[in-house]
Coordinates of C-alpha atoms in Angstrom, one line a residue:
M21 CA 70.4 -27.7 78.8
G22 CA 66.8 -26.8 78.3
N23 CA 64.4 -28.0 75.7
Y24 CA 65.5 -28.2 72.0
K25 CA 62.2 -26.4 71.1
E26 CA 63.6 -23.3 72.7
L27 CA 66.6 -23.2 70.3
I28 CA 66.2 -20.5 67.6
V29 CA 68.1 -22.7 65.1
W30 CA 65.6 -25.5 65.6
Q31 CA 62.6 -23.1 65.3
K32 CA 64.0 -21.6 62.1
S33 CA 64.8 -25.1 60.6
V34 CA 61.2 -26.2 61.3
D35 CA 60.0 -23.0 59.5
L36 CA 62.3 -24.0 56.6
V37 CA 60.7 -27.4 56.3
T38 CA 57.3 -25.7 56.0
E39 CA 58.7 -23.4 53.3
V40 CA 60.3 -26.4 51.5
Y41 CA 57.0 -28.3 51.4
S42 CA 55.2 -25.2 50.0
Y43 CA 57.9 -24.7 47.4
T44 CA 57.9 -28.3 46.3
K45 CA 54.1 -28.9 46.1
N46 CA 54.1 -27.5 42.6
F47 CA 57.0 -29.6 41.3
P48 CA 56.1 -31.9 38.4
K49 CA 54.3 -35.1 39.5
E50 CA 57.1 -37.2 38.0
E51 CA 59.4 -35.8 40.5
M52 CA 57.3 -36.8 43.5
Y53 CA 59.5 -39.8 44.3
G54 CA 62.7 -38.2 43.0
L55 CA 63.9 -34.7 43.6
T56 CA 60.8 -33.6 45.6
N57 CA 61.2 -36.5 48.0
Q58 CA 64.9 -35.8 48.4
I59 CA 64.5 -32.1 49.1
R60 CA 61.8 -32.7 51.6
R61 CA 63.8 -35.5 53.4
S62 CA 67.0 -33.4 53.6
S63 CA 65.0 -30.4 55.0
I64 CA 63.3 -32.6 57.6
S65 CA 66.7 -34.0 58.6
I66 CA 67.9 -30.6 59.8
P67 CA 65.5 -30.0 62.8
S68 CA 65.3 -33.7 63.5
N69 CA 69.1 -34.0 64.0
I70 CA 69.2 -30.8 66.1
A71 CA 66.5 -32.2 68.3
E72 CA 68.1 -35.7 68.6
G73 CA 71.5 -34.3 69.3
H74 CA 70.2 -31.9 71.9
S75 CA 68.4 -34.8 73.6
R76 CA 71.7 -36.8 73.9
R77 CA 73.6 -36.9 77.2
S78 CA 77.0 -35.9 75.9
Q79 CA 78.3 -32.8 74.3
A80 CA 80.3 -34.9 71.8
D81 CA 77.0 -36.6 70.6
Y82 CA 75.3 -33.2 70.4
I83 CA 78.2 -31.9 68.2
Q84 CA 78.1 -34.9 66.0
F85 CA 74.3 -34.5 65.3
L86 CA 74.9 -30.8 64.6
K87 CA 77.5 -31.8 62.0
I88 CA 74.9 -34.2 60.5
A89 CA 72.4 -31.3 60.4
R90 CA 75.0 -29.1 58.7
G91 CA 75.5 -31.8 56.1
S92 CA 71.8 -32.0 55.5
C93 CA 71.9 -28.2 54.9
A94 CA 74.5 -28.6 52.3
E95 CA 72.5 -31.4 50.7
L96 CA 69.4 -29.3 50.7
D97 CA 71.3 -26.4 49.2
T98 CA 72.6 -28.6 46.4
Q99 CA 69.1 -30.0 45.6
L100 CA 67.6 -26.5 45.5
I101 CA 70.2 -25.4 43.1
I102 CA 69.5 -28.4 40.9
S103 CA 65.8 -27.7 41.0
K104 CA 66.4 -24.1 40.1
N105 CA 68.5 -25.1 37.1
L106 CA 65.9 -27.6 36.0
R107 CA 63.2 -25.0 36.2
A108 CA 65.3 -22.6 34.1
C109 CA 65.8 -25.4 31.5
L110 CA 62.0 -26.0 31.4
K111 CA 61.3 -22.4 30.7
K112 CA 63.5 -22.3 27.5

């Protein structure tokens, strides 16, 4: 099956983590253990689950971990929408 590091989806998700860390570094300090932490954790979960699933011996396991990664994408999307809404509220 090759190495998971060769998967374009894994490479792009690692790049996403880097962007997320850059985006969240300017969040308010009071959010460090709240929304900032949640956003970072859900972004890290994406490439981590792709890598773990790819390293499993069965296709069923791989698919299950891809589903978990997809769930983390939805979680991250929701958290980014919330952070955008909060930023808009702060600017008013």
